[in-house]
Short mmCIF file of C-alpha atoms in Angstrom, two decimals:
data_model
loop_
_atom_site.label_atom_id
_atom_site.label_comp_id
_atom_site.label_asym_id
_atom_site.label_seq_id
_atom_site.Cartn_x
_atom_site.Cartn_y
_atom_site.Cartn_z
CA GLU A 1 -15.38 -0.43 -11.99
CA PRO A 2 -14.99 2.23 -9.28
CA GLU A 3 -11.51 3.53 -8.71
CA VAL A 4 -9.56 5.96 -6.58
CA THR A 5 -8.44 9.05 -8.48
CA GLN A 6 -5.68 11.50 -7.64
CA THR A 7 -4.77 14.93 -8.92
CA PRO A 8 -2.43 16.20 -10.09
CA SER A 9 -0.43 13.32 -11.52
CA HIS A 10 2.75 15.35 -11.15
CA GLN A 11 3.39 18.39 -8.98
CA VAL A 12 6.58 20.44 -9.06
CA THR A 13 7.12 22.96 -6.30
CA GLN A 14 9.81 25.11 -4.74
CA MET A 15 11.19 24.21 -1.34
CA GLY A 16 9.23 25.94 1.40
CA GLN A 17 6.03 26.14 -0.59
CA GLU A 18 2.76 24.55 0.46
CA VAL A 19 1.25 21.80 -1.66
CA ILE A 20 -2.12 20.12 -1.56
CA LEU A 21 -2.50 16.68 -3.05
CA ARG A 22 -6.03 15.66 -3.88
CA CYS A 23 -7.74 12.30 -3.87
CA VAL A 24 -11.23 11.11 -4.60
CA PRO A 25 -11.75 7.77 -2.83
CA ILE A 26 -14.25 5.17 -3.94
CA SER A 27 -17.66 6.53 -3.00
CA ASN A 28 -18.85 3.90 -0.51
CA HIS A 29 -15.51 3.55 1.23
CA LEU A 30 -15.12 4.83 4.76
CA TYR A 31 -11.39 4.54 5.44
CA PHE A 32 -8.83 6.67 3.66
CA TYR A 33 -5.07 6.52 3.65
CA TRP A 34 -2.01 8.33 2.40
CA TYR A 35 1.27 6.62 1.62
CA ARG A 36 4.47 7.83 0.09
CA GLN A 37 7.14 6.06 -1.90
CA ILE A 38 10.50 7.70 -2.32
CA LEU A 39 11.95 6.72 -5.67
CA GLY A 40 13.26 3.17 -5.60
CA GLN A 41 12.24 2.59 -2.01
CA LYS A 42 9.37 0.88 -0.26
CA VAL A 43 5.92 2.24 0.28
CA GLU A 44 5.60 4.01 3.64
CA PHE A 45 2.39 4.54 5.54
CA LEU A 46 1.63 8.14 6.46
CA VAL A 47 -1.87 8.33 7.87
CA SER A 48 -5.29 6.72 8.01
CA PHE A 49 -8.53 8.65 8.33
CA TYR A 50 -11.97 7.57 9.43
CA ASN A 51 -15.09 9.38 10.53
CA ASN A 52 -13.53 12.77 9.83
CA GLU A 53 -10.51 12.27 12.00
CA ILE A 54 -7.09 10.71 11.91
CA SER A 55 -7.18 7.16 13.23
CA GLU A 56 -3.51 6.26 12.84
CA LYS A 57 -0.41 8.10 11.76
CA SER A 58 3.23 7.20 11.39
CA GLU A 59 6.25 9.06 12.67
CA ILE A 60 6.73 10.47 9.18
CA PHE A 61 3.44 12.34 9.51
CA ASP A 62 4.72 15.29 11.50
CA ASP A 63 3.32 18.78 12.01
CA GLN A 64 4.01 19.83 8.45
CA PHE A 65 1.45 17.32 7.19
CA SER A 66 -2.29 17.55 7.52
CA VAL A 67 -5.25 15.76 5.99
CA GLU A 68 -8.76 16.91 5.38
CA ARG A 69 -12.00 15.74 3.92
CA PRO A 70 -13.37 19.11 2.85
CA ASP A 71 -16.52 17.71 1.29
CA GLY A 72 -18.21 14.39 0.70
CA SER A 73 -15.86 13.25 -2.01
CA ASN A 74 -12.36 14.70 -1.70
CA PHE A 75 -9.58 13.68 0.64
CA THR A 76 -6.54 15.95 0.69
CA LEU A 77 -2.99 15.81 1.97
CA LYS A 78 -1.37 19.16 2.68
CA ILE A 79 2.34 19.67 3.14
CA ARG A 80 2.82 23.10 4.66
CA SER A 81 6.44 23.85 3.89
CA THR A 82 7.93 21.36 1.51
CA LYS A 83 11.46 20.08 1.87
CA LEU A 84 13.66 18.44 -0.72
CA GLU A 85 13.20 15.09 1.01
CA ASP A 86 9.44 15.30 0.50
CA SER A 87 10.02 14.45 -3.16
CA ALA A 88 8.24 11.15 -3.62
CA MET A 89 5.24 9.44 -5.12
CA TYR A 90 2.23 9.96 -2.88
CA PHE A 91 -0.49 7.34 -3.00
CA CYS A 92 -3.99 7.72 -1.71
CA ALA A 93 -5.97 4.59 -0.88
CA SER A 94 -9.42 3.78 0.41
CA SER A 95 -11.10 0.75 1.88
CA GLU A 96 -14.61 -0.30 2.72
CA PHE A 97 -15.50 -0.73 6.36
CA GLY A 98 -16.26 -4.29 7.38
CA GLN A 99 -15.06 -6.14 4.33
CA GLY A 100 -13.17 -9.28 5.31
CA GLY A 101 -10.00 -8.38 3.50
CA ASN A 102 -10.33 -4.69 4.19
CA GLU A 103 -8.64 -4.42 0.84
CA GLN A 104 -7.17 -1.06 0.10
CA PHE A 105 -7.63 0.30 -3.37
CA PHE A 106 -4.83 2.58 -4.39
CA GLY A 107 -4.98 5.60 -6.61
CA PRO A 108 -2.48 6.10 -9.44
CA GLY A 109 -0.32 8.40 -7.30
CA THR A 110 0.92 11.97 -7.45
CA ARG A 111 4.59 12.45 -8.12
CA LEU A 112 5.81 15.37 -6.04
CA THR A 113 9.09 17.00 -7.00
CA VAL A 114 10.50 19.60 -4.64
CA LEU A 115 13.18 21.83 -6.14
CA ALA B 1 12.58 -5.42 13.91
CA GLN B 2 11.13 -5.11 10.45
CA LYS B 3 7.43 -5.75 10.29
CA ILE B 4 7.64 -7.14 6.76
CA THR B 5 10.73 -8.72 5.25
CA GLN B 6 11.17 -9.53 1.60
CA THR B 7 14.59 -11.07 1.14
CA GLN B 8 14.60 -11.29 -2.65
CA PRO B 9 15.37 -7.92 -4.22
CA GLY B 10 15.17 -9.45 -7.69
CA MET B 11 13.82 -12.63 -9.22
CA PHE B 12 13.79 -14.09 -12.71
CA VAL B 13 11.38 -16.67 -14.01
CA GLN B 14 10.85 -18.28 -17.38
CA GLU B 15 7.55 -17.55 -19.05
CA LYS B 16 4.89 -20.17 -18.19
CA GLU B 17 6.81 -21.33 -15.14
CA ALA B 18 5.72 -20.81 -11.53
CA VAL B 19 7.56 -18.51 -9.15
CA THR B 20 7.44 -17.98 -5.40
CA LEU B 21 8.08 -14.58 -3.86
CA ASP B 22 9.01 -14.74 -0.20
CA CYS B 23 7.55 -12.67 2.61
CA THR B 24 7.93 -12.99 6.35
CA TYR B 25 6.22 -10.83 8.90
CA ASP B 26 6.53 -9.90 12.53
CA THR B 27 3.60 -9.15 14.77
CA SER B 28 2.33 -10.06 18.20
CA ASP B 29 -1.20 -9.08 17.31
CA PRO B 30 -3.47 -12.14 16.90
CA SER B 31 -5.57 -10.32 14.32
CA TYR B 32 -3.79 -9.21 11.19
CA GLY B 33 -4.09 -9.29 7.46
CA LEU B 34 -1.52 -9.96 4.80
CA PHE B 35 -1.63 -8.48 1.32
CA TRP B 36 0.30 -8.61 -1.89
CA TYR B 37 0.43 -5.70 -4.30
CA LYS B 38 1.91 -5.45 -7.77
CA GLN B 39 3.55 -2.25 -8.95
CA PRO B 40 4.29 -2.15 -12.69
CA SER B 41 6.77 0.31 -14.13
CA SER B 42 3.92 2.75 -14.61
CA GLY B 43 3.84 3.13 -10.82
CA GLU B 44 0.32 2.27 -9.77
CA MET B 45 -0.32 -0.18 -6.95
CA ILE B 46 -2.52 -3.12 -7.85
CA PHE B 47 -4.05 -5.35 -5.20
CA LEU B 48 -3.46 -9.05 -5.85
CA ILE B 49 -4.46 -11.17 -2.89
CA TYR B 50 -5.36 -11.09 0.80
CA GLN B 51 -4.95 -13.55 3.68
CA GLY B 52 -6.50 -13.02 7.09
CA SER B 53 -4.76 -14.34 10.17
CA TYR B 54 -7.78 -16.46 11.08
CA ASP B 55 -8.35 -17.85 7.61
CA GLN B 56 -8.01 -21.61 7.61
CA GLN B 57 -7.28 -22.01 3.94
CA ASN B 58 -4.65 -20.41 1.76
CA ALA B 59 -6.01 -17.59 -0.37
CA THR B 60 -6.16 -17.99 -4.13
CA GLU B 61 -7.02 -15.49 -6.84
CA GLY B 62 -6.66 -16.86 -10.33
CA ARG B 63 -2.96 -17.47 -10.99
CA TYR B 64 -2.02 -16.05 -7.59
CA SER B 65 -1.97 -18.05 -4.41
CA LEU B 66 -0.67 -17.23 -0.99
CA ASN B 67 1.27 -19.89 0.88
CA PHE B 68 0.37 -18.94 4.44
CA GLN B 69 2.44 -20.60 7.14
CA LYS B 70 1.31 -19.03 10.36
CA ALA B 71 3.78 -20.73 12.68
CA ARG B 72 6.66 -19.59 10.50
CA LYS B 73 5.09 -16.16 10.01
CA SER B 74 5.48 -16.41 6.29
CA ALA B 75 3.11 -15.41 3.50
CA ASN B 76 4.76 -16.27 0.23
CA LEU B 77 3.13 -15.36 -3.06
CA VAL B 78 3.02 -18.03 -5.72
CA ILE B 79 2.43 -16.99 -9.31
CA SER B 80 1.65 -19.89 -11.58
CA ALA B 81 2.11 -19.90 -15.35
CA SER B 82 4.07 -16.64 -15.41
CA GLN B 83 3.32 -14.17 -18.17
CA LEU B 84 5.44 -11.37 -19.56
CA GLY B 85 2.98 -8.90 -18.07
CA ASP B 86 3.82 -10.19 -14.60
CA SER B 87 7.16 -8.36 -14.75
CA ALA B 88 6.85 -5.76 -11.97
CA MET B 89 7.70 -4.96 -8.37
CA TYR B 90 5.77 -7.00 -5.85
CA PHE B 91 5.14 -5.74 -2.36
CA CYS B 92 4.04 -7.74 0.63
CA ALA B 93 2.10 -5.77 3.24
CA MET B 94 0.54 -6.36 6.62
CA ARG B 95 -2.35 -4.73 8.41
CA GLU B 96 -2.21 -5.04 12.16
CA GLY B 97 -5.12 -4.81 14.49
CA ASN B 98 -8.85 -4.98 14.19
CA PRO B 99 -10.09 -3.95 10.75
CA ASN B 100 -13.03 -2.23 12.40
CA THR B 101 -10.78 0.25 14.20
CA GLY B 102 -7.87 2.30 13.05
CA ASN B 103 -5.24 0.28 11.30
CA GLN B 104 -1.83 0.78 9.89
CA PHE B 105 -0.22 -0.93 6.99
CA TYR B 106 3.40 -1.96 6.74
CA PHE B 107 5.05 -2.67 3.44
CA GLY B 108 8.11 -4.71 2.60
CA THR B 109 10.92 -3.43 0.41
CA GLY B 110 9.60 -5.29 -2.59
CA THR B 111 10.80 -7.93 -5.03
CA SER B 112 11.42 -7.07 -8.64
CA LEU B 113 10.18 -9.91 -10.82
CA THR B 114 11.33 -10.26 -14.41
CA VAL B 115 9.64 -12.80 -16.64
CA ILE B 116 11.92 -14.06 -19.39
CA PRO B 117 10.39 -15.09 -22.73
#
């Protein structure tokens, strides 16, 4: 069964450093998303991406965040200068255009720890 | 106002019994979708069930069913015949807007379900 994959599973970084979180969505999916979940809290939407551009973003997704689809398979989230409060689990998800439920399939997540 | 409200931070259910997890939502958009996800202690998010705002019948997927009451703006998840493996966090989520254009998802704060042997 196809699945969304994410790398790395755990990333530790120093405050102020740049990190890139990688995702490989399901191959025939057209919509891609990033979410974050601070430990013990709810899942928060960051951004959705379609047709090589951002289609929606939340207020969390400020100038320090960016997303890119550098090739036909990867979807990345870059945090330019990490802060302590960026420590969270980051989930990538993808969905297929036009499906009734527009079900999002989530990846296993990348746990980001900012020291 | 919160888009998704889950008022039960924790629930317990006896194995083999049914349990209902509550979810209410807030939207003025006539087109929306409601989802339930399960998050085990391992952390991954697992899709369980979907209900579209125009669907006439309540969604069912195996032991999961969604009690959709549109006028009350509620979308409760019913798990029948609970199993020990059902112990997890359960998140209700809503997608607003047309699924063919950009859309944003809103998640509730989750309900922690513990199944007791």
